Coordinates of C-alpha atoms in Angstrom, one line a residue:
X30 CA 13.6 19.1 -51.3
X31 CA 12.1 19.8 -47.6
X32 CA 13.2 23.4 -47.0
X33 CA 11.3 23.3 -43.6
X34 CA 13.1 24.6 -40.6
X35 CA 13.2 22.6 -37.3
X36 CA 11.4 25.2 -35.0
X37 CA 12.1 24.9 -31.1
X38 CA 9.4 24.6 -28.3
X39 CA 9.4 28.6 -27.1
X40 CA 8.8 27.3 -23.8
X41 CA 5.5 28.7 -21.3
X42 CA 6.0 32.3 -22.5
X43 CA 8.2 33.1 -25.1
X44 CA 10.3 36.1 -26.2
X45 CA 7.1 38.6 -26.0
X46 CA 6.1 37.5 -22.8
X47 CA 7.0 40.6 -20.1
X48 CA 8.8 37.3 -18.5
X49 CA 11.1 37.1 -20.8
X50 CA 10.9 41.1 -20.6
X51 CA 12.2 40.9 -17.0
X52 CA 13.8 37.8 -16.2
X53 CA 16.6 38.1 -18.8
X54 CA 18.0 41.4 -17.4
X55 CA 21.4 40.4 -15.2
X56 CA 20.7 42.9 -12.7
X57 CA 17.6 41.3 -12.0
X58 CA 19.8 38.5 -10.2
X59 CA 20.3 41.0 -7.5
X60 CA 16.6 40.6 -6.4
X61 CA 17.8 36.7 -5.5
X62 CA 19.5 37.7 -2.6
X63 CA 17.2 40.1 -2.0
X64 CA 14.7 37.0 -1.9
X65 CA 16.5 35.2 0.2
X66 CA 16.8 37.5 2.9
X67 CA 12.9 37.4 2.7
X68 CA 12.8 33.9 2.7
X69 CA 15.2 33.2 5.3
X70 CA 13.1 35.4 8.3
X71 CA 10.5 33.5 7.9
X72 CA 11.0 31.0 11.0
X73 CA 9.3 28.1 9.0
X74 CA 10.9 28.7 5.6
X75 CA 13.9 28.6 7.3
X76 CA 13.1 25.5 9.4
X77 CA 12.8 23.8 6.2
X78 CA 16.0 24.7 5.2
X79 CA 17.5 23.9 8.2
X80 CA 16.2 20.0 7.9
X81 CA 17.9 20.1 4.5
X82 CA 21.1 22.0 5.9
X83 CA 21.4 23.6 2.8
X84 CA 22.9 26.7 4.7
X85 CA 25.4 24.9 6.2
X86 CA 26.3 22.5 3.6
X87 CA 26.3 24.8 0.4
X88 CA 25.2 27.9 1.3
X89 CA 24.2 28.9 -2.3
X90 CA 22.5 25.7 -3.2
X91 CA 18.5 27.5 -1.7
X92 CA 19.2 30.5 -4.0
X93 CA 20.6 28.7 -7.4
X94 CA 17.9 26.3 -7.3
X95 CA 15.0 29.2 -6.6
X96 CA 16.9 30.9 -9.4
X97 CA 16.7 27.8 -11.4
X98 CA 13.7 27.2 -11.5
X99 CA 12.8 30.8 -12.4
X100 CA 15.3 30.6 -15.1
X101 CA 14.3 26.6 -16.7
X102 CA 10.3 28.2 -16.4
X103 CA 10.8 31.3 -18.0
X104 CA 13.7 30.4 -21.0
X105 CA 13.6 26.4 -21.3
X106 CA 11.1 24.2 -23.0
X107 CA 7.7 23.2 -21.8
X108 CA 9.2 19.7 -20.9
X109 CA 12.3 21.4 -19.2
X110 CA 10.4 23.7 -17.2
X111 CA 8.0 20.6 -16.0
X112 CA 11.4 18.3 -15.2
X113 CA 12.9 21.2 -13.4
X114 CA 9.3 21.5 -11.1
X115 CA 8.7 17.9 -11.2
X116 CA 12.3 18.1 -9.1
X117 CA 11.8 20.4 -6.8
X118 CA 8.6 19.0 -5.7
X119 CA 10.0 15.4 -5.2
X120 CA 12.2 17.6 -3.0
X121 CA 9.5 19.7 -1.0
X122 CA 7.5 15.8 0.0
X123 CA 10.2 15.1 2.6
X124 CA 10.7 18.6 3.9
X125 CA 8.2 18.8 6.7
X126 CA 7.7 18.7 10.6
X127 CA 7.7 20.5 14.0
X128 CA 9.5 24.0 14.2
X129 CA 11.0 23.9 18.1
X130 CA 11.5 27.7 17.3
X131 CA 8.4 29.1 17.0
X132 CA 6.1 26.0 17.4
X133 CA 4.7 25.8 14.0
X134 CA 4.8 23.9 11.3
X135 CA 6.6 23.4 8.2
X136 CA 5.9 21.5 5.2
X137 CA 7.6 22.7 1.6
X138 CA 4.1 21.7 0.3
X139 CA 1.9 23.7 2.4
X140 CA 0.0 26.8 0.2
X141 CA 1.1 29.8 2.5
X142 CA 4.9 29.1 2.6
X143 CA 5.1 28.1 -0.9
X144 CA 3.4 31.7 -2.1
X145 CA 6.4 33.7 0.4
X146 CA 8.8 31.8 -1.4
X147 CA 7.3 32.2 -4.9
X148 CA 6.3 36.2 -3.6
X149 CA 9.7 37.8 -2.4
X150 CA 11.2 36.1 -5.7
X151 CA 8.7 38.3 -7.5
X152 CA 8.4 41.2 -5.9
X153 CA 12.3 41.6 -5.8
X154 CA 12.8 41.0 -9.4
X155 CA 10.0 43.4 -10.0
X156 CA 11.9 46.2 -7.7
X157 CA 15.6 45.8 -9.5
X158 CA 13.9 45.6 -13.0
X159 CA 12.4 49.0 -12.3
X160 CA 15.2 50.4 -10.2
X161 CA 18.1 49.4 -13.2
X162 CA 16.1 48.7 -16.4
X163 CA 13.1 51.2 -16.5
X164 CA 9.5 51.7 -15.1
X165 CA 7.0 48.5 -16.0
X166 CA 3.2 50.0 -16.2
X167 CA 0.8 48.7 -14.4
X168 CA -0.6 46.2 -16.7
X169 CA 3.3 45.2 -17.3
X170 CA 3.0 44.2 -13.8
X171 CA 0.4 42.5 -13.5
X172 CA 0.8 40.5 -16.8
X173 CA 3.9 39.8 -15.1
X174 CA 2.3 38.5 -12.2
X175 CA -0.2 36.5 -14.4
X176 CA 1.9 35.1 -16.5
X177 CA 4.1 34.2 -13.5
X178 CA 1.3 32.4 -12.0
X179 CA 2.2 29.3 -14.3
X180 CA 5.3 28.7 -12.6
X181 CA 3.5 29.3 -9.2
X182 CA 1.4 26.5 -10.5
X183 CA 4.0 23.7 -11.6
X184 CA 5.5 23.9 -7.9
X185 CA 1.7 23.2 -7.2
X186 CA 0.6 26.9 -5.5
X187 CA -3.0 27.0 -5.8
X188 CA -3.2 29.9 -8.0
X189 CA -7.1 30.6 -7.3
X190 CA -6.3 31.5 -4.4
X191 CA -3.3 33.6 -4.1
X192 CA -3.4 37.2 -4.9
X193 CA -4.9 38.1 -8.4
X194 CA -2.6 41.3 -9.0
X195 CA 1.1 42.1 -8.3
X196 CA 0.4 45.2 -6.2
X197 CA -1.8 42.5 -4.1
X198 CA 0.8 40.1 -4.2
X199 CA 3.2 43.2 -2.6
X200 CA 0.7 44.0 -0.2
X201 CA 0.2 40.2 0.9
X202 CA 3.6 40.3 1.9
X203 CA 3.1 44.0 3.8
X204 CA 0.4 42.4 5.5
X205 CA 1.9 38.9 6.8
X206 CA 5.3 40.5 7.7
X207 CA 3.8 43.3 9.8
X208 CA 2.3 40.5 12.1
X209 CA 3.6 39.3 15.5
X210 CA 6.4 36.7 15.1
X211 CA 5.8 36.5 11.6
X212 CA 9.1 37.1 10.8
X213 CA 11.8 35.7 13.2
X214 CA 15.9 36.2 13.2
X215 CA 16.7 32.5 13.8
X216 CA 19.8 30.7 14.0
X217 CA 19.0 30.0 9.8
X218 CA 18.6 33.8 9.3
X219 CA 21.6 34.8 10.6
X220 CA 24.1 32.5 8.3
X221 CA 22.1 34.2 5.4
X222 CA 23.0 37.5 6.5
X223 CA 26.3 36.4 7.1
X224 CA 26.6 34.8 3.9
X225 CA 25.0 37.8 2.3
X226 CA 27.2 40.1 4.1
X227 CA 30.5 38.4 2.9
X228 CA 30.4 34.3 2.8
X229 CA 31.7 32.3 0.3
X230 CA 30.9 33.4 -2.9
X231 CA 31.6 31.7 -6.6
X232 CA 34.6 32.9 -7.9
X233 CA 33.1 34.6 -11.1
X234 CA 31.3 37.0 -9.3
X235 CA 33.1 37.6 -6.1
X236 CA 34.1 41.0 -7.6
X237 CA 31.0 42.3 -7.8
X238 CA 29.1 40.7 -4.8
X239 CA 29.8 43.7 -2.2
X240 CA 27.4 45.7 -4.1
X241 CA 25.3 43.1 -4.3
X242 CA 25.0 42.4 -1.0
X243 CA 24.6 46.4 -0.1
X244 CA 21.7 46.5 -2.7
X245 CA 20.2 43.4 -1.2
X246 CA 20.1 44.2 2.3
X247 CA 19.0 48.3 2.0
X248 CA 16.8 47.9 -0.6
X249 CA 14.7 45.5 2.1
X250 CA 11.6 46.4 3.1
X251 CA 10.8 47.9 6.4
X252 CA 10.4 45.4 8.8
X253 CA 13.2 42.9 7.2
X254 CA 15.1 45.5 7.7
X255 CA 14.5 46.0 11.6
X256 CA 14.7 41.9 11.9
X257 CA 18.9 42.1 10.4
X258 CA 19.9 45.4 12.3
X259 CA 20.2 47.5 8.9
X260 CA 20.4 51.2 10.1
X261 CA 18.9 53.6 7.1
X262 CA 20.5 57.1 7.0
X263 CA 21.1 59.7 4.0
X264 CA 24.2 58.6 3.3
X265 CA 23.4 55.1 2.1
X266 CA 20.1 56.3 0.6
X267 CA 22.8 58.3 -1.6
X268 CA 25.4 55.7 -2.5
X269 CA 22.2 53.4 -3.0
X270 CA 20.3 55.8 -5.4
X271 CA 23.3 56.9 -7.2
X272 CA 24.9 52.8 -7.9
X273 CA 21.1 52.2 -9.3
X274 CA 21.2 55.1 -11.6
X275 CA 24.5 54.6 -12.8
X276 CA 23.1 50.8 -13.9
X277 CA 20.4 52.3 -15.0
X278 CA 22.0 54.7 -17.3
X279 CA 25.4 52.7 -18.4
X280 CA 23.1 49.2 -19.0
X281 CA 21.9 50.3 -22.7
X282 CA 25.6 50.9 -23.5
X283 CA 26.8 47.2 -22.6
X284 CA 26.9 44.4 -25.4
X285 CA 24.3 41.5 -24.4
X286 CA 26.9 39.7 -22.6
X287 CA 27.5 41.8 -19.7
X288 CA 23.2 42.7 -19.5
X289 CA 21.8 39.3 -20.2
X290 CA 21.8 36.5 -18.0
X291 CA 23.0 33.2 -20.1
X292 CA 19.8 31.1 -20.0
X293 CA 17.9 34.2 -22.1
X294 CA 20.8 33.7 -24.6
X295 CA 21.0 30.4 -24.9
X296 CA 16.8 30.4 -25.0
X297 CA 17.3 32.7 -28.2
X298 CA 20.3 30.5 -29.4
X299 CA 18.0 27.8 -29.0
X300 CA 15.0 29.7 -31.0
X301 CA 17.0 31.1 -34.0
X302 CA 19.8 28.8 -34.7
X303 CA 19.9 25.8 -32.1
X304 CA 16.7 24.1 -31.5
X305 CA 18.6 21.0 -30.1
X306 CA 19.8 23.1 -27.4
X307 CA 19.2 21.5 -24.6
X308 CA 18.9 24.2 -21.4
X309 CA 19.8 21.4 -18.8
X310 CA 22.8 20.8 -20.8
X311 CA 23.6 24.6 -20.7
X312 CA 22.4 26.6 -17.6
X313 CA 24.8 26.1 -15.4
X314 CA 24.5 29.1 -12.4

């Protein structure tokens, strides 16, 4: 009799990979919007959304499919993860042309606006992780960032020439967003904000989307935070500090349900019981 069990593809990283580590956490969904905020004031990111009308059409169509492609990457198989790139660059060929905003160009291919997409997603994730999990080390991070390089690299980011460690990757961002008209509050920012500040949200987590939205926008960095009119003051510095540390300390008390997104428990499903399971068939946002 063959007693040999079926084993499943662990995907790009697997369950040891600080990837997993991370991108499993629930709370580290809040860095999406956070993301997207980034994304959006950057006129040529958002010129490229504006071709697609993905704003206006389904406003959270941009940050599911950023978020799906984080999640197929990290949790599906090697063959989901490529399908799920192979996608959204099909998608990226026809998003290109003049920006009669600030003059430039965008194209969803081009090296520079595919690292500030891939970028804020990381750096945000990195932030909430640390501000409602616990502290990553150094080498955490940057293992992070290498291993996060291979998804960089199936939506085709030249990863030999981006950044080599997080902390760089952070202060790449610093850098571009402190220059002149780098970051611009176009017509595509402001439905973010709006949308951020109160839009229409799905249903299933309407009730807990006005903390969401208060994390994403005053946990922004500086000059984000000047483009959308957010006002710092002790006050909010308070209510912030105090909803991450209660996170923080009431998240080990939670079953897995309520702390882990789906895709990591269907990935382990998938692993230790299931190795038919088919992500695509399951990771609905």
């Amino acid at each position: 009799m063959n007693n040999d069990k079926k084993l499943s593809d662990p995907g790009y990283f697997g369950p040891d990979s600080v990837m997993w580590l991370v991108n499993k956490e629930i709370t580290v969904l809040f860095g999406g919007a956070r993301a997207l905020l980034m994304h959006a004031a950057h006129p040529l990111i958002a010129a490229g959304a504006r071709q697609t009308s993905f704003y206006q059409r389904d406003p959270w169509k941009r940050l599911i499919r950023t978020l799906s492609l984080q999640n197929s990457v990290t949790f599906g198989t090697k063959k989901e993860a490529d399908e799920s790139a192979w996608r959204i660059n099909k998608l990226h060929e026809v998003i290109n042309g003049d920006d009669d905003i600030s003059g430039g160009y965008y194209d969803a291919l081009d090296q520079e606006q595919l690292l500030w997409v891939h970028a804020c997603l990381q750096i945000s994730s990195i932030y909430f992780y640390e501000k409602t999990v616990k502290k990553l080390s150094p080498d955490q991070k940057n293992k992070y960032h290498l291993e996060n390089m291979k998804s960089a690299e199936l939506v085709l980011i030249d990863t030999n020439k981006m950044p080599q460690t997080h902390e760089s990757l952070k202060e790449w961002v610093v850098e571009k967003s402190q220059k002149k008209d780098y970051l611009l509050l176009t017509d595509v920012a402001k439905d973010v904000q709006d949308i951020i500040k109160g839009g229409p949200v799905p249903r299933h987590i309407k009730p807990i989307w006005p903390f969401i939205a208060f994390t994403a926008f005053n946990t922004l960095p500086k000059e984000f935070k000047i483009l959308y009119g957010i006002k710092d003051s002790r006050f909010k510095s308070f209510i912030l500090a105090l909803n991450l540390a209660l996170l923080k300390y009431t998240r080990p008390l939670l079953p897995p349900f309520f702390r882990l997104i789906a895709p990591a428990r269907w990935a382990k499903q998938r692993l230790t019981t299931s190795p038919d399971l088919r992500f695509q068939d399951k990771a609905k946002f």
